[in-house]
């Protein structure tokens, strides 16, 4: 269909609601560098970039990255210049617990985040802390990583260290960033770390552990920390909108499967009143598993006890959203994979404005539809947009990013004011150009440019940062 016809024309005269929170984000591996400093041990992205550098488009790594480990004070000044209410960053697990376990707490690592948090607060900026943004200590991967259920306990131990050390000042916690993306690192077809995995099993086994780990952290906070610290905990899910290629049953069903496998598999157990994985996910994997000759589904089933334990364990719905595709069914044959289970062909409309990333087109109406779907399915939870952003090649006059930012924010305001979606905060990805995983430094998402040729990693403001600062100051999108 032509979805452009289905949504009203963008309106530009809505203001942001009172109390609306603006932020921007980074993650530890992508910006910190200092990969071997002050007692930090290796994580799975250190290992991947050094041992399988061919999986990174420019064969680069995060050894130095933006050097934010040393330049955090400068980063905080950029945040101040933007006028954001909060800064979303992640903690490097192997920097504070080099063995992966709580037997050794690395004081230098603890100090680094204390210094960052204190610097933020001294400048009037709230910290929003992601506990896990993909950089698992290698020691824990050596035990199998997320498919090993013992990881749920280790994550709880790690969470305790974070709440104990930082919870007096941190009021927003995100357990996991994009579980559907990093658990795919356990599929044999994956590019992400750890790039190992049992075909068709790895992602589901990891998912099972991650949900339990998340719930353990939430219950730990509830039982021991919430009364004194009064913070909020959620997870940052990610989902791009999928528009049925044609308005026919098959295409609608394919898009629904895409939503349920990539978002529902993680959000449904936490946010739906019945808990558990979505029905279509359970049915599809069981059906394929049987046809493939397995005696049981490749998707672990959650026990009733697990369902009850995981249900309701979030104070807000974190959403990372970037783009939109058209979807229609595609039947994959051959070895069992997550992709085969989803069974969809996703294609952009190549007339949509593009970016430096092959998957990222500028489709603001898809954002509005995605927000509506979440409101509808999960009973309008408070949503914090935990990531949204645009890639180019690092231009300072970044008109593509300005257009993306203003058009996506416009549709978000439409969703709030016209559709009643309960969106309470927005995070622009990213504060600074950084190490973009498999794309190395070839794709830039920053509001500030970073010169990676410069040993000092100089930061330079882009035009989009000025526009974002104006939006935050005026609570209005400029004409
Ligand atoms: C999100 C991640 O998936 O997308 C970020 O949470 C990442 O860490 C961003 O930087 C951009 O994706 P990519 O794959 O182009 O680096």
Short mmCIF file of C-alpha atoms and ligand atoms in Angstrom, two decimals:
data_model
loop_
_atom_site.label_atom_id
_atom_site.label_comp_id
_atom_site.label_asym_id
_atom_site.label_seq_id
_atom_site.Cartn_x
_atom_site.Cartn_y
_atom_site.Cartn_z
CA UNK A 1 0.00 0.00 0.00
CA UNK A 2 0.88 3.63 0.03
CA UNK A 3 1.08 4.26 3.76
CA UNK A 4 1.81 7.91 3.15
CA UNK A 5 -1.88 8.17 2.34
CA UNK A 6 -2.95 6.57 5.59
CA UNK A 7 -1.40 9.05 7.99
CA UNK A 8 -2.31 12.70 8.25
CA UNK A 9 0.15 15.27 6.99
CA UNK A 10 2.89 16.07 9.45
CA UNK A 11 1.99 18.93 11.73
CA UNK A 12 4.74 21.10 13.09
CA UNK A 13 2.97 23.09 15.74
CA UNK A 14 2.98 20.66 18.65
CA UNK A 15 5.20 21.42 21.62
CA UNK A 16 6.88 18.84 23.81
CA UNK A 17 4.88 18.05 26.93
CA UNK A 18 6.01 19.52 30.26
CA UNK A 19 8.59 17.32 31.90
CA UNK A 20 9.54 15.63 28.65
CA UNK A 21 13.15 14.38 28.90
CA UNK A 22 15.77 14.91 26.21
CA UNK A 23 19.00 13.00 26.03
CA UNK A 24 21.68 11.52 23.88
CA UNK A 25 23.60 8.26 24.12
CA UNK A 26 26.80 6.30 23.65
CA UNK A 27 28.03 2.88 24.74
CA UNK A 28 31.22 1.78 26.47
CA UNK A 29 32.87 -0.26 23.72
CA UNK A 30 31.94 2.28 21.08
CA UNK A 31 33.51 5.32 22.77
CA UNK A 32 35.74 4.55 25.75
CA UNK A 33 38.90 3.05 24.29
CA UNK A 34 41.50 2.37 27.04
CA UNK A 35 40.99 -1.28 26.25
CA UNK A 36 43.94 -2.46 28.35
CA UNK A 37 44.14 0.28 30.93
CA UNK A 38 43.73 0.37 34.68
CA UNK A 39 42.86 -3.29 35.13
CA UNK A 40 40.17 -3.73 32.48
CA UNK A 41 40.10 -7.26 31.04
CA UNK A 42 39.11 -8.29 27.53
CA UNK A 43 35.52 -8.43 26.37
CA UNK A 44 34.00 -10.23 23.39
CA UNK A 45 34.29 -7.17 21.12
CA UNK A 46 37.99 -6.85 21.92
CA UNK A 47 38.30 -10.49 20.92
CA UNK A 48 36.20 -10.24 17.77
CA UNK A 49 37.92 -7.13 16.43
CA UNK A 50 41.39 -8.53 17.09
CA UNK A 51 40.83 -12.14 16.03
CA UNK A 52 38.28 -11.71 13.24
CA UNK A 53 39.03 -8.23 11.96
CA UNK A 54 37.65 -9.19 8.56
CA UNK A 55 34.17 -8.91 10.13
CA UNK A 56 34.73 -5.15 10.57
CA UNK A 57 34.41 -3.25 7.30
CA UNK A 58 37.52 -1.11 7.85
CA UNK A 59 39.27 -3.71 10.06
CA UNK A 60 39.25 -1.19 12.90
CA UNK A 61 38.51 -1.75 16.58
CA UNK A 62 37.60 0.06 19.79
CA UNK A 63 41.10 0.02 21.32
CA UNK A 64 41.12 3.82 21.44
CA UNK A 65 37.74 4.68 19.87
CA UNK A 66 36.80 8.24 20.97
CA UNK A 67 39.10 7.96 23.98
CA UNK A 68 36.17 8.94 26.20
CA UNK A 69 37.85 7.11 29.08
CA UNK A 70 40.24 10.06 29.19
CA UNK A 71 38.05 12.71 27.62
CA UNK A 72 34.81 12.27 29.59
CA UNK A 73 34.96 15.78 30.99
CA UNK A 74 35.06 17.18 27.48
CA UNK A 75 32.10 14.95 26.54
CA UNK A 76 30.13 16.32 29.49
CA UNK A 77 30.76 19.85 28.22
CA UNK A 78 29.28 18.83 24.86
CA UNK A 79 26.23 17.49 26.69
CA UNK A 80 25.95 20.76 28.55
CA UNK A 81 26.15 22.70 25.31
CA UNK A 82 23.26 20.59 23.96
CA UNK A 83 21.26 21.26 27.11
CA UNK A 84 20.14 17.64 27.48
CA UNK A 85 18.40 16.43 30.62
CA UNK A 86 20.15 13.06 30.63
CA UNK A 87 23.08 11.16 29.16
CA UNK A 88 22.65 7.47 28.38
CA UNK A 89 25.97 5.61 28.59
CA UNK A 90 26.89 2.01 29.35
CA UNK A 91 29.20 0.39 31.85
CA UNK A 92 31.94 -1.93 30.65
CA UNK A 93 31.46 -5.06 32.77
CA UNK A 94 35.07 -6.19 32.30
CA UNK A 95 36.34 -2.79 33.42
CA UNK A 96 34.77 -3.10 36.85
CA UNK A 97 34.78 -6.91 37.24
CA UNK A 98 37.83 -8.16 35.32
CA UNK A 99 37.15 -11.83 36.08
CA UNK A 100 33.51 -11.30 35.15
CA UNK A 101 32.63 -12.27 38.72
CA UNK A 102 32.33 -10.30 41.95
CA UNK A 103 35.39 -11.89 43.50
CA UNK A 104 37.54 -9.08 42.09
CA UNK A 105 36.17 -5.51 42.00
CA UNK A 106 38.50 -3.21 40.06
CA UNK A 107 38.53 0.06 41.96
CA UNK A 108 39.91 2.03 38.99
CA UNK A 109 36.89 0.93 36.94
CA UNK A 110 34.48 1.84 39.73
CA UNK A 111 36.19 5.23 40.00
CA UNK A 112 35.87 5.97 36.30
CA UNK A 113 32.08 5.72 36.33
CA UNK A 114 31.88 7.54 39.66
CA UNK A 115 33.83 10.40 38.12
CA UNK A 116 31.63 10.43 35.02
CA UNK A 117 28.41 10.36 37.06
CA UNK A 118 29.63 13.11 39.38
CA UNK A 119 30.74 15.26 36.46
CA UNK A 120 27.32 14.85 34.84
CA UNK A 121 25.44 15.77 38.00
CA UNK A 122 27.71 18.75 38.63
CA UNK A 123 26.61 19.99 35.21
CA UNK A 124 22.92 19.34 35.80
CA UNK A 125 22.68 16.20 33.66
CA UNK A 126 21.06 12.95 34.86
CA UNK A 127 22.93 9.72 34.20
CA UNK A 128 20.94 6.95 32.47
CA UNK A 129 22.98 3.78 32.75
CA UNK A 130 22.86 0.80 30.43
CA UNK A 131 24.26 -2.20 32.29
CA UNK A 132 24.94 -4.27 29.20
CA UNK A 133 25.60 -2.87 25.74
CA UNK A 134 27.13 -5.99 24.19
CA UNK A 135 30.66 -6.08 25.67
CA UNK A 136 30.55 -9.32 27.68
CA UNK A 137 33.72 -10.18 29.63
CA UNK A 138 35.59 -12.78 27.61
CA UNK A 139 35.93 -14.90 30.76
CA UNK A 140 32.15 -15.38 30.76
CA UNK A 141 32.00 -16.07 27.04
CA UNK A 142 34.54 -18.81 27.68
CA UNK A 143 31.83 -20.49 29.77
CA UNK A 144 29.45 -20.25 26.83
CA UNK A 145 28.16 -16.73 27.34
CA UNK A 146 24.42 -15.98 27.29
CA UNK A 147 23.20 -19.44 26.19
CA UNK A 148 24.55 -20.69 29.52
CA UNK A 149 21.82 -20.10 32.12
CA UNK A 150 24.35 -19.59 34.89
CA UNK A 151 24.83 -16.14 33.34
CA UNK A 152 21.55 -14.97 34.91
CA UNK A 153 23.13 -15.26 38.35
CA UNK A 154 26.35 -13.58 37.25
CA UNK A 155 24.36 -10.69 35.79
CA UNK A 156 22.49 -10.28 39.06
CA UNK A 157 25.81 -10.16 40.92
CA UNK A 158 27.07 -7.52 38.49
CA UNK A 159 23.83 -5.53 38.88
CA UNK A 160 24.33 -5.56 42.64
CA UNK A 161 27.74 -3.97 42.23
CA UNK A 162 26.21 -1.25 40.06
CA UNK A 163 23.27 -0.50 42.37
CA UNK A 164 25.56 -0.51 45.42
CA UNK A 165 28.16 1.82 43.94
CA UNK A 166 26.08 4.13 41.78
CA UNK A 167 22.42 3.77 42.75
CA UNK A 168 22.49 6.72 45.13
CA UNK A 169 22.93 8.97 42.06
CA UNK A 170 21.63 6.92 39.10
CA UNK A 171 17.83 7.00 38.75
CA UNK A 172 17.46 5.42 35.33
CA UNK A 173 18.74 1.90 34.68
CA UNK A 174 18.57 -0.10 31.47
CA UNK A 175 19.47 -3.75 31.95
CA UNK A 176 20.03 -4.75 28.32
CA UNK A 177 20.50 -2.89 25.09
CA UNK A 178 18.74 -4.52 22.12
CA UNK A 179 18.48 -8.13 23.26
CA UNK A 180 17.34 -9.26 19.81
CA UNK A 181 20.55 -7.91 18.27
CA UNK A 182 23.19 -9.23 20.64
CA UNK A 183 21.55 -12.62 21.20
CA UNK A 184 21.79 -13.03 17.41
CA UNK A 185 25.56 -13.12 18.01
CA UNK A 186 24.91 -16.75 19.05
CA UNK A 187 23.47 -17.70 15.67
CA UNK A 188 25.95 -19.34 13.32
CA UNK A 189 25.14 -16.76 10.65
CA UNK A 190 25.91 -13.78 12.90
CA UNK A 191 28.41 -11.00 12.41
CA UNK A 192 28.23 -9.69 15.95
CA UNK A 193 30.33 -10.93 18.86
CA UNK A 194 30.80 -13.60 19.97
CA UNK A 195 30.13 -14.90 16.45
CA UNK A 196 29.72 -18.48 17.62
CA UNK A 197 26.57 -20.50 17.89
CA UNK A 198 24.52 -23.58 17.48
CA UNK A 199 22.53 -23.20 14.30
CA UNK A 200 18.95 -22.28 15.02
CA UNK A 201 19.40 -22.60 18.80
CA UNK A 202 21.84 -20.01 19.98
CA UNK A 203 19.64 -16.94 19.88
CA UNK A 204 16.76 -18.68 21.66
CA UNK A 205 18.94 -20.12 24.40
CA UNK A 206 20.55 -16.70 24.93
CA UNK A 207 17.14 -15.03 24.94
CA UNK A 208 15.91 -17.36 27.67
CA UNK A 209 18.89 -16.48 29.90
CA UNK A 210 18.71 -12.76 29.16
CA UNK A 211 15.05 -12.56 30.17
CA UNK A 212 15.81 -14.29 33.44
CA UNK A 213 18.87 -12.11 34.02
CA UNK A 214 16.80 -8.98 33.41
CA UNK A 215 14.11 -10.15 35.83
CA UNK A 216 16.69 -11.00 38.48
CA UNK A 217 18.17 -7.50 38.28
CA UNK A 218 14.69 -5.99 38.51
CA UNK A 219 13.69 -8.07 41.53
CA UNK A 220 17.02 -7.39 43.20
CA UNK A 221 16.40 -3.66 42.80
CA UNK A 222 12.84 -4.02 44.11
CA UNK A 223 13.81 -6.10 47.09
CA UNK A 224 16.96 -4.34 48.24
CA UNK A 225 17.47 -0.96 46.62
CA UNK A 226 14.29 0.68 45.36
CA UNK A 227 13.04 1.97 48.71
CA UNK A 228 16.24 3.91 49.34
CA UNK A 229 17.21 4.81 45.80
CA UNK A 230 13.83 5.48 44.10
CA UNK A 231 14.98 4.83 40.55
CA UNK A 232 13.44 3.20 37.49
CA UNK A 233 14.52 0.12 35.55
CA UNK A 234 13.69 -0.94 32.01
CA UNK A 235 15.16 -2.62 28.98
CA UNK A 236 16.00 -1.03 25.60
CA UNK A 237 14.15 -3.07 22.99
CA UNK A 238 14.73 -2.41 19.34
CA UNK A 239 12.32 -2.65 16.49
CA UNK A 240 12.07 -1.12 13.05
CA UNK A 241 8.65 -0.72 11.50
CA UNK A 242 7.55 -3.29 8.95
CA UNK A 243 4.81 -2.17 6.56
CA UNK A 244 2.96 -4.92 4.65
CA UNK A 245 4.13 -4.80 1.04
CA UNK A 246 0.50 -5.13 -0.04
CA UNK A 247 -2.64 -5.03 2.03
CA UNK A 248 -3.06 -8.81 1.88
CA UNK A 249 -3.23 -11.44 4.62
CA UNK A 250 0.18 -12.96 3.85
CA UNK A 251 2.07 -9.68 3.99
CA UNK A 252 0.26 -8.55 7.13
CA UNK A 253 1.08 -11.89 8.78
CA UNK A 254 4.74 -11.66 7.72
CA UNK A 255 5.08 -8.19 9.27
CA UNK A 256 3.38 -9.39 12.41
CA UNK A 257 5.88 -12.27 12.64
CA UNK A 258 8.74 -9.81 12.21
CA UNK A 259 7.40 -7.75 15.12
CA UNK A 260 6.81 -10.76 17.34
CA UNK A 261 10.20 -12.39 16.73
CA UNK A 262 12.23 -9.21 17.08
CA UNK A 263 10.27 -7.28 19.69
CA UNK A 264 7.56 -9.54 21.12
CA UNK A 265 9.99 -12.32 22.05
CA UNK A 266 11.53 -9.89 24.60
CA UNK A 267 8.76 -7.40 25.32
CA UNK A 268 5.84 -9.87 25.54
CA UNK A 269 7.20 -11.81 28.55
CA UNK A 270 7.80 -8.51 30.39
CA UNK A 271 4.88 -6.29 29.31
CA UNK A 272 1.93 -8.45 28.32
CA UNK A 273 -0.57 -9.43 31.03
CA UNK A 274 -0.21 -13.14 30.18
CA UNK A 275 3.61 -13.11 29.96
CA UNK A 276 5.48 -15.79 27.99
CA UNK A 277 6.70 -15.71 24.37
CA UNK A 278 4.18 -14.63 21.72
CA UNK A 279 2.00 -17.45 20.41
CA UNK A 280 3.14 -17.07 16.81
CA UNK A 281 6.79 -17.41 17.90
CA UNK A 282 6.10 -20.58 19.85
CA UNK A 283 4.05 -22.06 17.00
CA UNK A 284 6.48 -21.24 14.18
CA UNK A 285 9.60 -22.54 15.92
CA UNK A 286 7.80 -25.69 17.04
CA UNK A 287 6.48 -26.28 13.52
CA UNK A 288 9.89 -25.79 11.89
CA UNK A 289 11.66 -27.85 14.54
CA UNK A 290 9.33 -30.75 13.96
CA UNK A 291 9.79 -30.57 10.19
CA UNK A 292 13.56 -30.49 10.69
CA UNK A 293 13.45 -33.70 12.71
CA UNK A 294 13.99 -32.33 16.20
CA UNK A 295 12.22 -34.05 19.07
CA UNK A 296 11.38 -30.74 20.73
CA UNK A 297 11.16 -27.09 19.78
CA UNK A 298 14.42 -25.20 19.35
CA UNK A 299 12.77 -22.45 21.41
CA UNK A 300 12.98 -23.24 25.14
CA UNK A 301 9.62 -23.06 26.85
CA UNK A 302 9.28 -20.82 29.88
CA UNK A 303 7.96 -22.56 32.97
CA UNK A 304 4.92 -21.05 34.70
CA UNK A 305 7.23 -20.00 37.49
CA UNK A 306 9.55 -18.24 35.03
CA UNK A 307 6.61 -16.57 33.32
CA UNK A 308 5.40 -15.13 36.64
CA UNK A 309 8.95 -14.12 37.61
CA UNK A 310 9.59 -12.20 34.36
CA UNK A 311 6.16 -10.59 33.97
CA UNK A 312 5.90 -6.91 34.93
CA UNK A 313 9.63 -6.38 35.44
CA UNK A 314 9.99 -2.94 33.86
CA UNK A 315 9.15 0.59 34.93
CA UNK A 316 9.36 1.96 31.38
CA UNK A 317 9.53 0.66 27.83
CA UNK A 318 12.87 1.59 26.24
CA UNK A 319 12.65 1.75 22.46
CA UNK A 320 15.47 1.94 19.95
CA UNK A 321 13.98 2.71 16.56
CA UNK A 322 15.69 3.75 13.34
CA UNK A 323 13.85 2.87 10.15
CA UNK A 324 11.14 1.06 8.16
CA UNK A 325 10.92 -1.75 5.60
CA UNK A 326 8.25 -3.30 3.44
CA UNK A 327 7.59 -6.92 4.34
CA UNK A 328 6.28 -9.95 2.49
CA UNK A 329 6.63 -13.67 3.24
CA UNK A 330 9.71 -15.61 2.19
CA UNK A 331 10.18 -19.33 2.72
CA UNK A 332 13.74 -20.34 3.54
CA UNK A 333 14.85 -23.93 3.10
CA UNK A 334 17.96 -25.59 4.50
CA UNK A 335 19.48 -25.41 7.94
CA UNK A 336 17.47 -24.18 10.90
CA UNK A 337 17.96 -20.49 11.63
CA UNK A 338 16.17 -17.63 13.31
CA UNK A 339 15.79 -16.06 9.85
CA UNK A 340 14.02 -19.16 8.58
CA UNK A 341 11.68 -19.08 11.58
CA UNK A 342 10.69 -15.46 10.91
CA UNK A 343 10.17 -16.12 7.19
CA UNK A 344 10.05 -12.60 5.84
CA UNK A 345 11.56 -10.62 2.98
CA UNK A 346 12.22 -7.05 4.08
CA UNK A 347 12.90 -4.43 1.44
CA UNK A 348 13.07 -0.66 1.66
CA UNK A 349 11.46 1.52 -0.93
CA UNK A 350 14.57 2.84 -2.65
CA UNK A 351 12.88 6.17 -3.28
CA UNK A 352 12.99 6.86 0.47
CA UNK A 353 15.89 9.14 1.46
CA UNK A 354 18.86 6.98 2.40
CA UNK A 355 21.82 7.27 4.77
CA UNK A 356 25.36 5.90 4.94
CA UNK A 357 23.91 2.63 6.30
CA UNK A 358 22.39 0.29 3.75
CA UNK A 359 19.52 -0.61 6.12
CA UNK A 360 18.64 2.93 7.23
CA UNK A 361 16.13 4.99 5.27
CA UNK A 362 14.31 8.07 6.49
CA UNK A 363 10.70 7.01 7.07
CA UNK A 364 9.24 9.05 9.91
CA UNK A 365 5.67 7.77 9.47
CA UNK A 366 6.95 4.28 10.37
CA UNK A 367 8.08 5.63 13.74
CA UNK A 368 4.57 6.89 14.47
CA UNK A 369 3.04 3.55 13.49
CA UNK A 370 5.53 1.68 15.68
CA UNK A 371 4.69 3.87 18.67
CA UNK A 372 1.00 3.20 18.10
CA UNK A 373 1.53 -0.54 17.89
CA UNK A 374 3.40 -0.56 21.21
CA UNK A 375 0.68 1.54 22.85
CA UNK A 376 -1.99 -0.78 21.51
CA UNK A 377 -0.38 -4.12 22.34
CA UNK A 378 1.19 -3.29 25.69
CA UNK A 379 -1.50 -1.05 27.14
CA UNK A 380 0.22 2.28 26.52
CA UNK A 381 3.25 1.93 28.78
CA UNK A 382 5.52 4.92 29.45
CA UNK A 383 7.98 4.82 26.55
CA UNK A 384 11.46 6.31 26.53
CA UNK A 385 12.99 6.45 23.09
CA UNK A 386 16.41 5.14 24.07
CA UNK A 387 17.93 5.47 20.57
CA UNK A 388 17.02 7.11 17.27
CA UNK A 389 19.50 8.46 14.77
CA UNK A 390 20.92 8.83 11.29
CA UNK A 391 24.26 7.91 9.69
CA UNK A 392 26.33 9.81 7.17
CA UNK A 393 30.06 10.05 6.48
CA UNK A 394 30.81 12.72 9.05
CA UNK A 395 29.76 15.97 7.37
CA UNK A 396 29.65 19.01 9.68
CA UNK A 397 26.80 20.55 7.72
CA UNK A 398 24.74 17.39 8.23
CA UNK A 399 21.45 18.31 6.60
CA UNK A 400 20.48 14.63 6.33
CA UNK A 401 20.63 14.27 10.11
CA UNK A 402 18.73 17.53 10.67
CA UNK A 403 15.97 16.34 8.37
CA UNK A 404 15.88 12.95 10.10
CA UNK A 405 15.81 14.44 13.59
CA UNK A 406 13.11 17.01 12.91
CA UNK A 407 10.89 14.69 10.89
CA UNK A 408 11.10 11.81 13.40
CA UNK A 409 10.46 14.15 16.31
CA UNK A 410 7.49 15.61 14.42
CA UNK A 411 5.92 12.17 14.03
CA UNK A 412 6.69 11.40 17.67
CA UNK A 413 4.80 14.55 18.68
CA UNK A 414 1.95 13.54 16.40
CA UNK A 415 1.87 10.17 18.15
CA UNK A 416 1.79 11.89 21.54
CA UNK A 417 -0.76 14.60 20.78
CA UNK A 418 -3.00 12.99 18.17
CA UNK A 419 -2.81 9.31 19.12
CA UNK A 420 -2.29 9.56 22.89
CA UNK A 421 0.98 7.60 22.94
CA UNK A 422 2.71 7.89 26.30
CA UNK A 423 6.22 8.86 25.18
CA UNK A 424 8.09 10.53 28.04
CA UNK A 425 11.66 10.86 26.76
CA UNK A 426 13.82 10.88 23.66
CA UNK A 427 17.46 9.92 23.13
CA UNK A 428 19.39 10.90 20.03
CA UNK A 429 21.95 8.32 18.92
CA UNK A 430 24.70 9.39 19.24
CA UNK A 431 26.49 12.15 21.16
CA UNK A 432 29.68 11.61 19.13
CA UNK A 433 30.81 9.68 16.06
CA UNK A 434 32.05 6.33 17.34
CA UNK A 435 32.94 2.71 16.58
CA UNK A 436 29.85 1.40 14.75
CA UNK A 437 30.41 -2.32 15.30
CA UNK A 438 30.75 -4.15 11.97
CA UNK A 439 30.91 -0.80 10.17
CA UNK A 440 33.90 0.43 12.13
CA UNK A 441 34.38 4.17 11.68
CA UNK A 442 32.89 4.26 8.18
CA UNK A 443 29.42 5.33 9.32
CA UNK A 444 28.90 8.31 11.59
CA UNK A 445 25.89 8.84 13.85
CA UNK A 446 27.29 11.66 16.01
CA UNK A 447 25.85 15.06 16.80
CA UNK A 448 29.53 15.92 17.20
CA UNK A 449 32.23 14.93 14.74
CA UNK A 450 35.24 13.01 16.01
CA UNK A 451 38.54 13.11 14.13
CA UNK A 452 39.82 9.54 14.38
CA UNK A 453 43.07 10.48 12.60
CA UNK A 454 43.88 12.91 15.40
CA UNK A 455 45.64 11.29 18.39
CA UNK A 456 43.66 13.72 20.53
CA UNK A 457 40.33 12.66 18.93
CA UNK A 458 39.14 16.27 18.53
CA UNK A 459 35.37 16.78 18.74
CA UNK A 460 33.68 19.34 16.47
CA UNK A 461 30.07 20.46 16.62
CA UNK A 462 27.81 19.57 13.67
CA UNK A 463 24.86 21.67 12.53
CA UNK A 464 22.45 18.97 13.80
CA UNK A 465 23.72 19.51 17.35
CA UNK A 466 22.74 23.18 17.10
CA UNK A 467 19.27 22.23 15.90
CA UNK A 468 18.85 19.67 18.68
CA UNK A 469 19.97 22.27 21.25
CA UNK A 470 17.37 24.69 19.88
CA UNK A 471 14.64 22.05 20.07
CA UNK A 472 15.54 21.30 23.68
CA UNK A 473 15.66 24.98 24.63
CA UNK A 474 12.41 25.96 22.91
CA UNK A 475 10.54 22.62 23.37
CA UNK A 476 9.43 23.12 19.80
CA UNK A 477 10.61 21.88 16.42
CA UNK A 478 11.90 24.82 14.35
CA UNK A 479 10.13 25.56 11.06
C1 LIG B 1 21.90 0.27 17.52
C2 LIG B 1 22.90 0.07 18.64
O1 LIG B 1 21.54 -0.99 17.06
O2 LIG B 1 22.27 0.92 16.39
C3 LIG B 1 24.00 1.09 18.63
O3 LIG B 1 22.30 0.00 19.91
C4 LIG B 1 24.49 1.28 17.23
O4 LIG B 1 25.02 0.67 19.51
C5 LIG B 1 23.37 1.77 16.32
O5 LIG B 1 25.57 2.16 17.20
C6 LIG B 1 23.79 1.90 14.87
O6 LIG B 1 23.94 0.64 14.29
P1 LIG B 1 25.21 0.18 13.44
O7 LIG B 1 25.03 -1.29 13.24
O8 LIG B 1 25.15 0.96 12.17
O9 LIG B 1 26.42 0.47 14.24
#
